[in-house]
Coordinates of C-alpha atoms in Angstrom, one line a residue:
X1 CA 87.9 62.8 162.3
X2 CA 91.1 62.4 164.2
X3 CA 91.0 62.8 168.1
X4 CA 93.1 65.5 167.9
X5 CA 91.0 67.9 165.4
X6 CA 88.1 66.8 167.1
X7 CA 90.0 69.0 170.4
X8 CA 90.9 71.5 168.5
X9 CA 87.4 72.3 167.1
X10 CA 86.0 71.9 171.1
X11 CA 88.8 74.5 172.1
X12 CA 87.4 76.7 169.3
X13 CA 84.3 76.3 170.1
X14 CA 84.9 77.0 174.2
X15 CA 86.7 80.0 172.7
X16 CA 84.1 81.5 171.1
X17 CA 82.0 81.2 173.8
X18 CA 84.1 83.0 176.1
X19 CA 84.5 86.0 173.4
X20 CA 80.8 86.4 173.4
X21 CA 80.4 86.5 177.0
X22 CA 83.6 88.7 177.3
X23 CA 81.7 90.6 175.0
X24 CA 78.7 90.6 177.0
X25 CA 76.2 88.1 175.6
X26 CA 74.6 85.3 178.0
X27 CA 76.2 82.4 176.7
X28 CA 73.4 80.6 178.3
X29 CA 70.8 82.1 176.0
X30 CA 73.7 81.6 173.3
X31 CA 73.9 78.0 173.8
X32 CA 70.0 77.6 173.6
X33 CA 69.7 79.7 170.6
X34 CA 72.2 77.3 168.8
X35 CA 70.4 74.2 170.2
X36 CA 67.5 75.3 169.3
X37 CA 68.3 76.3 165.6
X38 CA 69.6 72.9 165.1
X39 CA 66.6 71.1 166.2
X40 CA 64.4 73.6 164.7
X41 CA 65.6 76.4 162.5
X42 CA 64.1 76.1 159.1
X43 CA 66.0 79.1 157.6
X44 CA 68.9 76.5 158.7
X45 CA 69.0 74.7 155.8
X46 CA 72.9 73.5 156.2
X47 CA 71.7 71.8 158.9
X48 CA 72.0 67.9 158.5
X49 CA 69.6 66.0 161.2
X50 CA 71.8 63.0 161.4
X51 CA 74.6 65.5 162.8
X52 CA 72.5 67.2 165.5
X53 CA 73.1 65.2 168.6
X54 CA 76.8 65.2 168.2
X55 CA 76.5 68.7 167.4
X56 CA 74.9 69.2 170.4
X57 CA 77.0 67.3 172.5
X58 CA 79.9 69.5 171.2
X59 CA 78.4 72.6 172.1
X60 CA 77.6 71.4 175.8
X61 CA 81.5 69.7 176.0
X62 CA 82.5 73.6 174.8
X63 CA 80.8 74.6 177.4
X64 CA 81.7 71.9 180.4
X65 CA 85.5 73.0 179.3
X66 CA 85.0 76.8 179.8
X67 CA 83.5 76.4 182.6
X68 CA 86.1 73.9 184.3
X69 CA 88.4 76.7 182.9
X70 CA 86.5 79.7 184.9
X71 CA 86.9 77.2 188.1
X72 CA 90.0 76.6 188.1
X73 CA 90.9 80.4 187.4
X74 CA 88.8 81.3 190.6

């Protein structure tokens, strides 16, 4: 995966994070929900365990951006 799809999927990502809190939705219990469904979540079963830590990382990169984001706006 190119460098710059792999910044385009984080952005996407950060962005709908920031929809779902605009719309009101702890994006801290968000973020553990997805976490936790790709460790865990049987009823996941697209899940592939060799892409889980990434996929984590990706989520909590999301995450560091939208919050640099909300920091730099405030």
């Amino acid at each position: 995966m190119t460098t710059e799809r792999v910044m385009h999927l984080e952005h996407a990502l950060a962005a709908v994070f920031a929809a779902a809190e605009q719309q009101g939705i702890d994006i801290g219990e968000l973020r553990r929900q997805a976490i936790g469904g790709l460790i865990g979540n049987t009823s996941w079963q697209w899940v592939d365990a060799e892409l889980v830590p990434g996929a984590i990382a990706e989520i909590e990169s999301a995450l560091w951006l939208l919050e640099q984001e909300t920091e730099e706006a405030g």
